[in-house]
mmCIF file of C-alpha atoms in Angstrom:
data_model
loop_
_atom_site.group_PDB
_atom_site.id
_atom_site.type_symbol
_atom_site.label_atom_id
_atom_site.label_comp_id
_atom_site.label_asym_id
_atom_site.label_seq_id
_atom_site.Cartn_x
_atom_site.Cartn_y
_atom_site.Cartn_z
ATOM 1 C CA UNK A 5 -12.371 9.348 -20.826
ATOM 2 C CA UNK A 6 -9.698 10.520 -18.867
ATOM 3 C CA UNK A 7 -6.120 10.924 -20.120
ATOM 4 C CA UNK A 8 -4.396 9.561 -17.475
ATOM 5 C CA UNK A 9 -0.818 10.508 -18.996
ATOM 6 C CA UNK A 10 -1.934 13.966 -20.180
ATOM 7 C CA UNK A 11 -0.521 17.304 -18.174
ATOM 8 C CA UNK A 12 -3.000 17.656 -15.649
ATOM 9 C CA UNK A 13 -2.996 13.698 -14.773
ATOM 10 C CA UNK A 14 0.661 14.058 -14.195
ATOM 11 C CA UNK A 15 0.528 17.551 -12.356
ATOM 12 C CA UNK A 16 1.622 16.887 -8.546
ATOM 13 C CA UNK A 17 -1.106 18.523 -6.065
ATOM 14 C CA UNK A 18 -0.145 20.900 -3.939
ATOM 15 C CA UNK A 19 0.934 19.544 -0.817
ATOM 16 C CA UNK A 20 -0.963 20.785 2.822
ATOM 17 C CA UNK A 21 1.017 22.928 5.133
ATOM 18 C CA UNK A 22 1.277 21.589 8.366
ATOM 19 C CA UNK A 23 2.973 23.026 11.626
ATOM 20 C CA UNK A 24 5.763 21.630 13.277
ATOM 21 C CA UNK A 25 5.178 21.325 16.791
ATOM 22 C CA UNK A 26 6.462 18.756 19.570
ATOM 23 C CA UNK A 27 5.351 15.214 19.512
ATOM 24 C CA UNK A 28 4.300 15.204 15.674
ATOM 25 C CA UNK A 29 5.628 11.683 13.870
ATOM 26 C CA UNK A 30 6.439 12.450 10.407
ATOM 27 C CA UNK A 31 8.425 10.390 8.092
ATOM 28 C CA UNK A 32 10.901 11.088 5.207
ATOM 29 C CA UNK A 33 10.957 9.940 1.722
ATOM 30 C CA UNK A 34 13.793 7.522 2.710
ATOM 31 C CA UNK A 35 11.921 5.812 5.376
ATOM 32 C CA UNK A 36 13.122 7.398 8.441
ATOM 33 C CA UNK A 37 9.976 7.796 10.605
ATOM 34 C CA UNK A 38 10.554 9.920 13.411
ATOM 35 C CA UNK A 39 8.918 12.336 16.044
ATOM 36 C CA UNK A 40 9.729 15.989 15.812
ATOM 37 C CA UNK A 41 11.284 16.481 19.460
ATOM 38 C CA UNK A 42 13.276 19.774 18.509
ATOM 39 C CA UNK A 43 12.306 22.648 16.580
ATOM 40 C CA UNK A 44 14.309 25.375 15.386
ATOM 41 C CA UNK A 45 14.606 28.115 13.028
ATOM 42 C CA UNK A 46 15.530 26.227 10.553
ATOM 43 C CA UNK A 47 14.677 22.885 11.046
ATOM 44 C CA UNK A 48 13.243 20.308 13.110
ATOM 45 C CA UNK A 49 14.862 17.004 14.705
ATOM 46 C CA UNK A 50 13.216 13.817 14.480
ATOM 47 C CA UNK A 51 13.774 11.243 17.067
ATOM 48 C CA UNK A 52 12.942 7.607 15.730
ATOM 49 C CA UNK A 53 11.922 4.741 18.236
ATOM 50 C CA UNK A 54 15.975 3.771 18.692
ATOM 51 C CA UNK A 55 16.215 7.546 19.962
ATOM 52 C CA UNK A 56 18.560 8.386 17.143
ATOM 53 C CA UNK A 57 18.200 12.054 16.077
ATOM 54 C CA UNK A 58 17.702 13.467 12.524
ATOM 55 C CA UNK A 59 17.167 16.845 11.443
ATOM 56 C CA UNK A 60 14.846 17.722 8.439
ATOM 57 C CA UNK A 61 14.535 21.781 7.258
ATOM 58 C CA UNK A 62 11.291 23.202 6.402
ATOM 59 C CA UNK A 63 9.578 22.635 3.248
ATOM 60 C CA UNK A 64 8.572 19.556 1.525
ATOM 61 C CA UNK A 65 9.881 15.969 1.454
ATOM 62 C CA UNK A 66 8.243 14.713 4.569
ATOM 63 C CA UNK A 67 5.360 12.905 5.080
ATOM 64 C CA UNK A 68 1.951 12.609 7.302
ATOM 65 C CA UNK A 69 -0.198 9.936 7.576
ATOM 66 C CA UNK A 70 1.414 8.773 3.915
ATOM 67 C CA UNK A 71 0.637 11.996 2.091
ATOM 68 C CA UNK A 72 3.596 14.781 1.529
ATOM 69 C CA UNK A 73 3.555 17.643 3.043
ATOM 70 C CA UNK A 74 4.937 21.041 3.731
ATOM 71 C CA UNK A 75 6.328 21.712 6.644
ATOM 72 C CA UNK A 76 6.483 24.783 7.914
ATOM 73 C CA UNK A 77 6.516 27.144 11.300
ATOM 74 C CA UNK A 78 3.908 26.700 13.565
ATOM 75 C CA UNK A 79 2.420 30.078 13.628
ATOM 76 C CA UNK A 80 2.633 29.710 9.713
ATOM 77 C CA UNK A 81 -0.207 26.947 9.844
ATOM 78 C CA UNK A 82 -2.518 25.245 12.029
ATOM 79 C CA UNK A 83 -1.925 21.853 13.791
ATOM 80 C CA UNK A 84 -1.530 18.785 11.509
ATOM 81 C CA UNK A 85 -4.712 17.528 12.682
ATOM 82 C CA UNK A 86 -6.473 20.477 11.734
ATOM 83 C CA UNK A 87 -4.620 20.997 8.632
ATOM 84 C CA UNK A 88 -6.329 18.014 7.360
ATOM 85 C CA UNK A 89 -10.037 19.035 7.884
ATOM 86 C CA UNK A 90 -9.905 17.224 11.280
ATOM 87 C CA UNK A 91 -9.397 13.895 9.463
ATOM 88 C CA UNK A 92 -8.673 11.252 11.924
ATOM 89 C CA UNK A 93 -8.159 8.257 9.470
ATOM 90 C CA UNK A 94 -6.054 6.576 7.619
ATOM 91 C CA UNK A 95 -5.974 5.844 3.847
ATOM 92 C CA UNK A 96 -7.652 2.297 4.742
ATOM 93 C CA UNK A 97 -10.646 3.839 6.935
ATOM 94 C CA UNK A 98 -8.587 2.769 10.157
ATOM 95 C CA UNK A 99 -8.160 5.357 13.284
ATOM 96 C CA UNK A 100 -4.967 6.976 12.435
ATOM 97 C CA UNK A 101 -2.480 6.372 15.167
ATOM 98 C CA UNK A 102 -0.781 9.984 14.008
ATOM 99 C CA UNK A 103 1.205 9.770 17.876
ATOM 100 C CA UNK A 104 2.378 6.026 17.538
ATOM 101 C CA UNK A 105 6.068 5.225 16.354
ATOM 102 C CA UNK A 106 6.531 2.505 13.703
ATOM 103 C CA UNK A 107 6.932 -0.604 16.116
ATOM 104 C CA UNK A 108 9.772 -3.369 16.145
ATOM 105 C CA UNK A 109 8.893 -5.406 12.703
ATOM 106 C CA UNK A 110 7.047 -8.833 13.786
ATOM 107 C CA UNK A 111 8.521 -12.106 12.504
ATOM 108 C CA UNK A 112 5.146 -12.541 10.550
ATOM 109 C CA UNK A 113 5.443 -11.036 7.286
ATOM 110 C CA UNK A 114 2.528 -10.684 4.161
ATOM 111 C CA UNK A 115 3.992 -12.221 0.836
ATOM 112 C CA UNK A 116 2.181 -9.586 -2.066
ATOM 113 C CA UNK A 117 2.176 -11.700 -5.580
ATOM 114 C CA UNK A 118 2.955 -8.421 -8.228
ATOM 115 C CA UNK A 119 4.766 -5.254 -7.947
ATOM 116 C CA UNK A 120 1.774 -3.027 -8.391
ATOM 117 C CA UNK A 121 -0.173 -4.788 -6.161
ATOM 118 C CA UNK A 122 2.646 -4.516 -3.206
ATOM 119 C CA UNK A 123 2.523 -0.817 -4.117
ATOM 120 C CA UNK A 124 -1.425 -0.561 -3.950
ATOM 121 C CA UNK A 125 -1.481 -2.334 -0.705
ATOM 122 C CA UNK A 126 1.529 0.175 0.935
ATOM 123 C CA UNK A 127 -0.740 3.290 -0.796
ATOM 124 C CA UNK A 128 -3.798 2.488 1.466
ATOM 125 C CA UNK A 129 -2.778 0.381 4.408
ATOM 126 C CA UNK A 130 0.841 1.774 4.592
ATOM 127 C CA UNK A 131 0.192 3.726 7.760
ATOM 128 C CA UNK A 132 -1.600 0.200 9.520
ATOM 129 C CA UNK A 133 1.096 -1.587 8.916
ATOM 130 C CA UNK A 134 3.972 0.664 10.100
ATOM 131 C CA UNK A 135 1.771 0.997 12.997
ATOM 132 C CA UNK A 136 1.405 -2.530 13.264
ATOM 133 C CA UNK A 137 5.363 -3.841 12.764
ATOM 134 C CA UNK A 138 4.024 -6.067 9.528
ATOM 135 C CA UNK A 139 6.447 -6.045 6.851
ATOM 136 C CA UNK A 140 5.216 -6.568 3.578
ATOM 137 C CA UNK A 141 7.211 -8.696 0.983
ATOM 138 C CA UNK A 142 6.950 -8.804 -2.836
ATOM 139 C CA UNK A 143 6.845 -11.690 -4.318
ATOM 140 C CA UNK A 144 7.311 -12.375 -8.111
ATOM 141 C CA UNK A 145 4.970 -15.195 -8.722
ATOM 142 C CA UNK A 146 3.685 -18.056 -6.460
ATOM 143 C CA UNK A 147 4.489 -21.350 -8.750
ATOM 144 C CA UNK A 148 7.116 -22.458 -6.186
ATOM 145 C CA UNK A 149 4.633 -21.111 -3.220
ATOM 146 C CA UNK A 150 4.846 -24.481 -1.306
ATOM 147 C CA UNK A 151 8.636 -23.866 -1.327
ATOM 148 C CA UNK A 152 8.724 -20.698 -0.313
ATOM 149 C CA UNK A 153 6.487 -21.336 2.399
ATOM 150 C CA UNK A 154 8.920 -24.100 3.700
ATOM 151 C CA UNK A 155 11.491 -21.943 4.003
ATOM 152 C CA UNK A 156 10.127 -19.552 5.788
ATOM 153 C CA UNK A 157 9.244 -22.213 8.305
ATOM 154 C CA UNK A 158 5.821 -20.233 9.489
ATOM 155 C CA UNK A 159 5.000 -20.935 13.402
ATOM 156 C CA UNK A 160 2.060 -20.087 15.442
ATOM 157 C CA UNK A 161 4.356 -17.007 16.623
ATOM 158 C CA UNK A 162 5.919 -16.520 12.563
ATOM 159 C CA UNK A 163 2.782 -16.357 11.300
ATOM 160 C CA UNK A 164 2.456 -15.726 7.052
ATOM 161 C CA UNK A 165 -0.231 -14.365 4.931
ATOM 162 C CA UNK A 166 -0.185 -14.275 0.857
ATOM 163 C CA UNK A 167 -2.463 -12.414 -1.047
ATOM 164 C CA UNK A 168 -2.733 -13.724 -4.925
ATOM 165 C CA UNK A 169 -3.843 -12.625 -7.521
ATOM 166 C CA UNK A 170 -7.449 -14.295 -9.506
ATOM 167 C CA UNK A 171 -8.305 -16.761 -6.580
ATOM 168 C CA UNK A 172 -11.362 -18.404 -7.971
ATOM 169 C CA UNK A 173 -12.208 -21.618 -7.735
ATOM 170 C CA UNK A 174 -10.748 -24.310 -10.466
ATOM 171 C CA UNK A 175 -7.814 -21.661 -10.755
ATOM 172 C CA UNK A 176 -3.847 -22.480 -10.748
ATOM 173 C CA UNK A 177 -4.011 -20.440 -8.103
ATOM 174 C CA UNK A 178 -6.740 -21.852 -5.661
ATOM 175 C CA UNK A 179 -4.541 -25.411 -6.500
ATOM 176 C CA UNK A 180 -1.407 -24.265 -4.964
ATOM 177 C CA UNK A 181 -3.680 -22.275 -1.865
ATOM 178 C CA UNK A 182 -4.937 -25.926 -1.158
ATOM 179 C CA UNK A 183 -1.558 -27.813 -1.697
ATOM 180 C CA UNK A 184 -0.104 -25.233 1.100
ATOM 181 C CA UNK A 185 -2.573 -25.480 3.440
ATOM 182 C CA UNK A 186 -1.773 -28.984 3.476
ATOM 183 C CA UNK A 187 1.716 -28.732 4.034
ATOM 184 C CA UNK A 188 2.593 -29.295 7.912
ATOM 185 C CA UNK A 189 2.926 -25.512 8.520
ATOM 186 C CA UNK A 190 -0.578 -24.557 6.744
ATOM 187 C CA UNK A 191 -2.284 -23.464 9.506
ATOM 188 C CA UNK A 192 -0.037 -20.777 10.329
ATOM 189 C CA UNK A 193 -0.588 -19.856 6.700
ATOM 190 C CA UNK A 194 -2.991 -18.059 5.279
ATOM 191 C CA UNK A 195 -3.227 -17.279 1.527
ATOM 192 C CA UNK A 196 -6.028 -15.267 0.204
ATOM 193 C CA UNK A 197 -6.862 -13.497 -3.331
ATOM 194 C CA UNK A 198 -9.389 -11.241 -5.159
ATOM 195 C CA UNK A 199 -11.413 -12.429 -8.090
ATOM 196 C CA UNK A 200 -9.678 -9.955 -10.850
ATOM 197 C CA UNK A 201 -7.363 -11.416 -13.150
ATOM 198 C CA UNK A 202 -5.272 -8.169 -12.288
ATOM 199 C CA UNK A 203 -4.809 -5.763 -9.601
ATOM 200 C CA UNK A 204 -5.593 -2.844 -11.565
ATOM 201 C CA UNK A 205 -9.176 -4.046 -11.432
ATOM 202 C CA UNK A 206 -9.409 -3.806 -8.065
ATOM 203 C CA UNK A 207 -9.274 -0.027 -8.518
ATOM 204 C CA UNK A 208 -13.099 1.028 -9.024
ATOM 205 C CA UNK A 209 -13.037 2.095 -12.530
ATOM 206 C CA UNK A 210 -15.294 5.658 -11.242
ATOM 207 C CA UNK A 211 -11.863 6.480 -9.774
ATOM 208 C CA UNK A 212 -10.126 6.461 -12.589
ATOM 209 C CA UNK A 213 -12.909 8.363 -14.748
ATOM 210 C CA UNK A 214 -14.016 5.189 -16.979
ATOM 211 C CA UNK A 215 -17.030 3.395 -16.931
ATOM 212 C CA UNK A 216 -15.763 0.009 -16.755
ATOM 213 C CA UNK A 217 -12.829 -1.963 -17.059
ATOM 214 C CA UNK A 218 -12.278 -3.035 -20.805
ATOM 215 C CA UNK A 219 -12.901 -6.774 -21.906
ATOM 216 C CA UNK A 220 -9.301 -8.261 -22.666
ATOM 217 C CA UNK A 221 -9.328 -11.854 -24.712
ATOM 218 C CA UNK A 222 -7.499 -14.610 -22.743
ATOM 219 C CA UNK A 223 -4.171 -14.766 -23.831
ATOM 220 C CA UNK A 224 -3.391 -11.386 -24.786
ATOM 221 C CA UNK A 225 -1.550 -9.403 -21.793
ATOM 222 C CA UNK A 226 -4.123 -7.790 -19.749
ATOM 223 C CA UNK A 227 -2.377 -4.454 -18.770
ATOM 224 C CA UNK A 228 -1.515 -3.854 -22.786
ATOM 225 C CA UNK A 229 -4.854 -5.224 -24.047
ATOM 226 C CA UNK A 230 -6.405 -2.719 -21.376
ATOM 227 C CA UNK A 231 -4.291 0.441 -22.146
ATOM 228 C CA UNK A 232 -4.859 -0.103 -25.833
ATOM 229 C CA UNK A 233 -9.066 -0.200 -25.382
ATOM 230 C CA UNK A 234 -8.633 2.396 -23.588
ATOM 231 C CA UNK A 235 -7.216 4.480 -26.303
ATOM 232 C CA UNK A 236 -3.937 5.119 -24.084
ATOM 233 C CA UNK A 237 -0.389 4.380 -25.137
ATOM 234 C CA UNK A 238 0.370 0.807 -24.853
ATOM 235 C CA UNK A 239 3.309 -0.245 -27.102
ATOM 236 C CA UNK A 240 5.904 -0.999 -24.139
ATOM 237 C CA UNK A 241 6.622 -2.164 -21.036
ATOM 238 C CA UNK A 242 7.157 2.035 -20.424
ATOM 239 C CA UNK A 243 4.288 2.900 -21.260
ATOM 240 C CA UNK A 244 2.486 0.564 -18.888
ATOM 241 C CA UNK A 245 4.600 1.744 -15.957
ATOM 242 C CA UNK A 246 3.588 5.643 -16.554
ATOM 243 C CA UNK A 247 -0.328 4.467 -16.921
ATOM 244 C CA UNK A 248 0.315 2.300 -13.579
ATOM 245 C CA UNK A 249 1.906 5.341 -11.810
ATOM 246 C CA UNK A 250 -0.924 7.691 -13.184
ATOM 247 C CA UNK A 251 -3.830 5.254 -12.017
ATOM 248 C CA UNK A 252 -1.822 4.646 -8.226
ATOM 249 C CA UNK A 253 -2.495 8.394 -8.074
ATOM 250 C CA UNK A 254 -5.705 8.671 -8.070
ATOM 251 C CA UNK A 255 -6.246 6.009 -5.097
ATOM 252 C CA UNK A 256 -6.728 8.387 -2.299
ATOM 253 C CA UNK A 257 -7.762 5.807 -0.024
ATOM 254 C CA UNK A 258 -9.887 2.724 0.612
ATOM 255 C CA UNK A 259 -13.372 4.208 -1.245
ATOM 256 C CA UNK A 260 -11.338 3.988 -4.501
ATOM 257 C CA UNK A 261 -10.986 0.323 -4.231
ATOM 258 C CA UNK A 262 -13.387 -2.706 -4.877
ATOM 259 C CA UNK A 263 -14.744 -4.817 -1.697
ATOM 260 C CA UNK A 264 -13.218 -7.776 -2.779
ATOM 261 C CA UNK A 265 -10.288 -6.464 -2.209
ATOM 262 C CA UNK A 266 -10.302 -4.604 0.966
ATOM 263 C CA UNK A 267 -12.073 -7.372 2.872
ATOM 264 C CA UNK A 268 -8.918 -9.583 1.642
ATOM 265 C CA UNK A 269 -5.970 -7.584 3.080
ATOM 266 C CA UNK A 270 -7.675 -6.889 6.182
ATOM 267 C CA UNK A 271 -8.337 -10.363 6.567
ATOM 268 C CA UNK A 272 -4.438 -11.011 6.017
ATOM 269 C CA UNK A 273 -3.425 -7.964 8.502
ATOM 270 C CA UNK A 274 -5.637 -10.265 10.944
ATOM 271 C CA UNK A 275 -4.151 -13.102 10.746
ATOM 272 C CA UNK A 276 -0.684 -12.411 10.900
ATOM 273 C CA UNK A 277 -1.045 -10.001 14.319
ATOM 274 C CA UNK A 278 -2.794 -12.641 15.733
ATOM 275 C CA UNK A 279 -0.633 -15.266 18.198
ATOM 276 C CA UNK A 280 -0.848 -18.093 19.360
ATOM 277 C CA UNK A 281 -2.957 -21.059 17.475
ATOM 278 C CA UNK A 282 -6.023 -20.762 15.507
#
């Protein structure tokens, strides 16, 4: 079984070098996606799609394709795309669009029910929906989903997708799916969910270096009930966030994850560029 909060779990990887050179969009740990449209001695400048200028030195902190990297001189290291075994993909499976600026955000947004499931969705589609202009909103729990939903006032042109958690039929859930998409605005709705009565099941348990996801009785928390079959700490709400951050690390991309999830948030990525009515 792996220790997924022992030293070597935690030890960061060594990020690729990659050569800065004209026309490469990078983006910073703050955000700031730019491309490099000066390069100096000592730096670079990044030019984001309002034309502002920022400059970044060499070294690490910025980001390709949603994976850190070092940045250094061009005759120090080969061309990004090289760099990266000629990998033309993104985390999700999509062609990477490593020349296209983030676009203008659409109106349409996604609505993510759970922290750690917002975070899993920005690990592996991150660089679709930059590329995209879909913003993607947490959303703490979806009892007061009809409300919500009325306030954001969806349109065939403000288009919103939700992805829930444990959509099965006869669920809470699948109750307040139907009582939305019976609301006036439903059809420009669209709320979807994966069978697992947590995200972290969505991550194929191979990934992680277990044979299966533990059994957890209904009514004990899931993520504690899991850590502690699993023979990891599990005492705290701490202890849960450092197994969370240790498991997020070892999705490299959309072959860690289960089908019934991936289908899902493409499905929602759909929907929401889509305009005009269904």
């Amino acid at each position: 079984m792996i220790e997924w909060d022992s030293p070597a779990a935690r030890a960061p990887r060594k990020p690729e070098r990659v050569s800065a050179v004209r026309g490469l969009v990078l983006e910073h740990g703050d955000g700031y996606v730019g491309e490099i449209v000066d390069v100096a001695s000592d730096s670079v400048g990044l030019e984001d799609r309002r034309g502002k200028v920022r400059r970044f030195p060499y070294g690490r902190g910025l980001y390709f394709e949603g994976v850190e990297i070092e940045l250094v001189k061009a005759s120090q290291s080969r061309p990004a795309t090289a760099a990266r075994d000629d990998r033309s993909r993104s985390a999700s499976g999509s062609r990477a669009a490593a020349d296209a600026r983030a676009r203008t955000a659409l109106p349409s947004r996604i609505f993510v029910e759970g922290r750690h499931d917002a975070e899993l969705v920005e690990k592996v589609w991150g660089h679709d929906l930059r590329v995209e202009g879909v913003v993607v909103e947490y959303l703490g729990g979806i009892d007061d989903l009809t409300d919500i939903v009325a306030d954001f006032a969806p349109t065939a042109e403000r288009r919103l997708g939700v992805l829930v958690d444990h959509l099965v039929p006869g669920s809470k859930e699948s109750r307040i799916a139907d009582q939305v998409a019976r609301t006036p605005a439903g059809r420009f709705v669209h709320v979807v969910g994966h069978p697992y009565i947590d995200i972290w099941q969505a991550i194929k348990p191979q990934s992680l270096g277990i044979r299966a996801w533990p059994d957890v009785p209904r009514g004990e928390d899931f993520k504690h009930g899991t850590l502690k079959r699993l023979g990891l700490p599990h005492g705290t709400q701490e202890d849960v966030a450092k197994a969370w951050q240790a498991m997020l690390a070892r999705v490299r991309s959309w072959n860690d994850l289960e089908p019934a999830l991936l289908g899902r948030v493409e499905e929602l990525i759909d929907f929401v560029t889509v305009h005009g009515e269904r």
